[in-house]
mmCIF file of C-alpha atoms in Angstrom:
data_model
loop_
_atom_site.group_PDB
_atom_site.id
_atom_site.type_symbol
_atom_site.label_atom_id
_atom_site.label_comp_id
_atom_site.label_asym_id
_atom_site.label_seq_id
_atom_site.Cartn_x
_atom_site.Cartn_y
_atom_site.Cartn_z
ATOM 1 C CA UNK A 1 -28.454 -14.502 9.339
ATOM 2 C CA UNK A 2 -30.726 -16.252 11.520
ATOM 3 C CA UNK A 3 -33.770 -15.990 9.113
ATOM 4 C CA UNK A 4 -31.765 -17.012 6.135
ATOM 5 C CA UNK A 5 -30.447 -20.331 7.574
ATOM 6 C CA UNK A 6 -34.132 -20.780 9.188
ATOM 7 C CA UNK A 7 -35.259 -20.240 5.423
ATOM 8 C CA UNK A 8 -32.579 -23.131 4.028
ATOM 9 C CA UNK A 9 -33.493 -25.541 6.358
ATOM 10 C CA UNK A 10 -36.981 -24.839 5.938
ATOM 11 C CA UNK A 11 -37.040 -25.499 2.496
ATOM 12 C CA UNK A 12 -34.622 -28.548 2.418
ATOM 13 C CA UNK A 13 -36.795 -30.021 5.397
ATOM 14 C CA UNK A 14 -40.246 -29.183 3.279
ATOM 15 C CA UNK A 15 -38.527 -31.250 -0.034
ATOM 16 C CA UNK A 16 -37.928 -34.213 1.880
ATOM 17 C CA UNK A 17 -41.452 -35.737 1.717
ATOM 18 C CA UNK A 18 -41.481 -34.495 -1.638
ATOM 19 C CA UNK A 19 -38.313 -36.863 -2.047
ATOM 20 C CA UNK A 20 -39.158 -39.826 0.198
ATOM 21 C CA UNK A 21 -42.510 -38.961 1.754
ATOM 22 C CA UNK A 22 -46.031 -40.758 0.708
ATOM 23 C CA UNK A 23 -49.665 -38.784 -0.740
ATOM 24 C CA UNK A 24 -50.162 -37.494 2.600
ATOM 25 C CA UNK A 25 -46.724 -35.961 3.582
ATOM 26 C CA UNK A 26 -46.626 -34.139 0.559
ATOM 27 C CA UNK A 27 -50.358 -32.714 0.967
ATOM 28 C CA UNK A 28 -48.335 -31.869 4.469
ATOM 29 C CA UNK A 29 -45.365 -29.978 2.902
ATOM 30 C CA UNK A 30 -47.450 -28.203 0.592
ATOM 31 C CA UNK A 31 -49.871 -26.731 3.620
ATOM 32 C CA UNK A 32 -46.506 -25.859 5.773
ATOM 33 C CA UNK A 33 -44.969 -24.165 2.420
ATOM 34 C CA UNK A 34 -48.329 -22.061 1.895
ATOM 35 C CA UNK A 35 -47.720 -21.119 5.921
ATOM 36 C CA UNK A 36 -44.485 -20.168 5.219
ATOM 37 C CA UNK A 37 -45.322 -18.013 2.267
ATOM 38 C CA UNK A 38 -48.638 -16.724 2.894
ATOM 39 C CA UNK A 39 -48.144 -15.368 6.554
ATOM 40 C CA UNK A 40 -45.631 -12.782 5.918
ATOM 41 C CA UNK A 41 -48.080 -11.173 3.550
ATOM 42 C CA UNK A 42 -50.870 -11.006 6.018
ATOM 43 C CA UNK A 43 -48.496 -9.267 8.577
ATOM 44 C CA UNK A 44 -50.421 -6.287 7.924
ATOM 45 C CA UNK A 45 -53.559 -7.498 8.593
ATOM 46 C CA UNK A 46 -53.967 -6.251 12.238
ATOM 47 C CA UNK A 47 -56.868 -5.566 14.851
ATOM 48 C CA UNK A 48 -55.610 -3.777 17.999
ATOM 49 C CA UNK A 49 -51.903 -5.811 18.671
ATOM 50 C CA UNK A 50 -53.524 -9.021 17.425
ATOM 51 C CA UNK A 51 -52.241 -10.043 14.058
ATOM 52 C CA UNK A 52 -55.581 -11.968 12.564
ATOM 53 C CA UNK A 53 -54.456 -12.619 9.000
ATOM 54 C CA UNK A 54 -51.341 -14.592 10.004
ATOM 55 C CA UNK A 55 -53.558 -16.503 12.886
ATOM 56 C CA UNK A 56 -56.100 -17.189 10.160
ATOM 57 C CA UNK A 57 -53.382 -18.703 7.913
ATOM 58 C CA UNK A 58 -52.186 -20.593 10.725
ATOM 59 C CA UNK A 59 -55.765 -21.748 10.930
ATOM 60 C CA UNK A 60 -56.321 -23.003 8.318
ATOM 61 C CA UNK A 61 -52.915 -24.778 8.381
ATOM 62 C CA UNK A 62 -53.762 -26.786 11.583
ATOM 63 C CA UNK A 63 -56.957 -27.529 9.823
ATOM 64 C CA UNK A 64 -55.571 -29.428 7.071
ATOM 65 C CA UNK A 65 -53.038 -30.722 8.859
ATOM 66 C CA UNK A 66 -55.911 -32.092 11.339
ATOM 67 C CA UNK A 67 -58.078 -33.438 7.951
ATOM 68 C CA UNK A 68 -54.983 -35.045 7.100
ATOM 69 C CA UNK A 69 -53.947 -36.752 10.195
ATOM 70 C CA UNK A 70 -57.640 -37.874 10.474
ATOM 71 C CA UNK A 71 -57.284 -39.500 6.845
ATOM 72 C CA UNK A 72 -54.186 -41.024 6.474
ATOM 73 C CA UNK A 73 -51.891 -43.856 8.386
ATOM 74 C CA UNK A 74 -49.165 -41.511 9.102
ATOM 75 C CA UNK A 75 -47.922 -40.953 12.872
ATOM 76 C CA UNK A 76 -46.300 -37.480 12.492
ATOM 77 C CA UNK A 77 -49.129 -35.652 10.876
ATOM 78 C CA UNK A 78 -50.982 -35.770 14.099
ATOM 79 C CA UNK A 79 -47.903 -34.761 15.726
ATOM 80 C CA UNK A 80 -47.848 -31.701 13.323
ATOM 81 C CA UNK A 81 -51.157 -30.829 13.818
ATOM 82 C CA UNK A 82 -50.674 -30.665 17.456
ATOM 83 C CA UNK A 83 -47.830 -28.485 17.022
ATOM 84 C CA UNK A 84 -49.920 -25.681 14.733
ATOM 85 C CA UNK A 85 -52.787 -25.663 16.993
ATOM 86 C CA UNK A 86 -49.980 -24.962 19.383
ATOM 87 C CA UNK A 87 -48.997 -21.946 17.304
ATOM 88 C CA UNK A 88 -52.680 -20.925 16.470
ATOM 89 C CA UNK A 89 -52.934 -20.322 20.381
ATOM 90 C CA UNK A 90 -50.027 -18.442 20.619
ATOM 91 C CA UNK A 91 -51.844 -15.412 19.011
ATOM 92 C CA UNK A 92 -54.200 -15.539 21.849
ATOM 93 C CA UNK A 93 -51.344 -14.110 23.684
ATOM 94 C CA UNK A 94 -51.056 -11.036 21.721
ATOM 95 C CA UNK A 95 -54.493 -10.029 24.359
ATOM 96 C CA UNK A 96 -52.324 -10.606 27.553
ATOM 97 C CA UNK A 97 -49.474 -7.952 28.364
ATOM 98 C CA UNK A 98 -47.574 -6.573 25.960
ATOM 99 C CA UNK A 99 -43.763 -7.877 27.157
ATOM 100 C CA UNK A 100 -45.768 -11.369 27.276
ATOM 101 C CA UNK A 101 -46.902 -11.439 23.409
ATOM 102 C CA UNK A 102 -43.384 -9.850 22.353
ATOM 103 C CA UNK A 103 -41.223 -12.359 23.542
ATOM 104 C CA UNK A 104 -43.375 -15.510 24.736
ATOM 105 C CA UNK A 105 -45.451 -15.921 21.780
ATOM 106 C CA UNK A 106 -42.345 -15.190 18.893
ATOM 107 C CA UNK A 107 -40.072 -17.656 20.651
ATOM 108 C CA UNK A 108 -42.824 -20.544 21.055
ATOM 109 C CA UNK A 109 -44.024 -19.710 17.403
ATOM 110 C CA UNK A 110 -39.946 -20.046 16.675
ATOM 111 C CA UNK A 111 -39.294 -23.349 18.458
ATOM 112 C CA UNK A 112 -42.734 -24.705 16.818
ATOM 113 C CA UNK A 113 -41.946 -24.496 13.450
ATOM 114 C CA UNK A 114 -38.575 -25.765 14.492
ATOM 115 C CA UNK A 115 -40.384 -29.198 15.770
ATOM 116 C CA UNK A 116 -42.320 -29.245 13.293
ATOM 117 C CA UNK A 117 -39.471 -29.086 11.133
ATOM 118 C CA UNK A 118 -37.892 -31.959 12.585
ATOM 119 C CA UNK A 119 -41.213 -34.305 12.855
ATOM 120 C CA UNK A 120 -41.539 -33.757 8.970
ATOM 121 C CA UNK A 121 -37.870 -35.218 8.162
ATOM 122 C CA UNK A 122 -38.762 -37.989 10.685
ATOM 123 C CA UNK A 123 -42.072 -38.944 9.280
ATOM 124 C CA UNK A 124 -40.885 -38.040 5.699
ATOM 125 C CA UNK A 125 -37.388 -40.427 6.115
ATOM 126 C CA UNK A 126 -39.702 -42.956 7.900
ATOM 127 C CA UNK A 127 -42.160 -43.611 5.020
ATOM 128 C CA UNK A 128 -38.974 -43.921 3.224
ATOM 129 C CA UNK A 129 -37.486 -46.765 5.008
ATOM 130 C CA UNK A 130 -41.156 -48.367 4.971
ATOM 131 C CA UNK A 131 -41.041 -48.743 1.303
ATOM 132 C CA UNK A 132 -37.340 -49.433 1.182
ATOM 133 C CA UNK A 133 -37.184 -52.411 3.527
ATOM 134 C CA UNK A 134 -41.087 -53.395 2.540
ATOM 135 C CA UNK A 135 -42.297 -52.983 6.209
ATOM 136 C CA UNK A 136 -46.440 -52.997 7.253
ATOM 137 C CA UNK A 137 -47.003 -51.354 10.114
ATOM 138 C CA UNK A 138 -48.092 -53.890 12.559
ATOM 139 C CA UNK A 139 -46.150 -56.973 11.516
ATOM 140 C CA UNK A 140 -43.793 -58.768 13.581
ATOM 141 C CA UNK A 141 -40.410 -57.385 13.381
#
């Protein structure tokens, strides 16, 4: 139950930059959508406990999510690419203990993709209220 709802809010929370969002957040949404999709088929892609395929898709997530924070104007990207690096050195944990890697690293990988959940609507509804109401970023208010 909990992965369906997880699922639902994933994919209403990855539209909204396609509905409101600039260029950039949907360049976002469409790297966070090919993380969601891609890393349950590299599950299988093991060495010892460590799951490399799905910390190589993470990768390469926090890499374009990096690019794109470097590139565009847009607060929450870097925010977001924080957050994956976060969950790119989670799998590091996978070489500590086993108890450690079971529960530490599933519930911060969990709570990640929960923030960065939440700093896409933000960013996605902000860029939104910037066109709306015509604001620059740095004018008076």
């Amino acid at each position: 139950m909990l992965q369906a709802g997880l699922l639902i809010i994933s994919l209403v929370a990855l539209a909204a930059p396609v509905v409101w969002g600039g260029r950039a957040d949907r360049w976002a949404a469409v790297l966070l959508l090919a993380d969601m999709m891609l890393s349950p088929l590299a599950q299988h892609l093991m060495l010892g406990d460590v799951r490399w395929g799905v910390a190589l898709v993470d990768l390469a997530c926090a890499i374009g999510l990096i690019g794109l924070a470097l590139r565009a104007d847009r607060w929450w990207l870097l925010f977001a690419a924080g957050l994956q690096v976060a969950v790119v050195l989670t799998h590091f944990a996978a070489l500590g203990p086993a108890f450690i890697y079971n529960w530490t690293a599933v519930t911060v990988r969990l709570a990640t993709w929960i923030a960065l959940l939440i700093v896409l609507l933000a960013g996605a509804y902000e860029a939104h209220l910037v066109r709306r109401y015509r604001l620059l970023p740095g004018a008076p208010a």
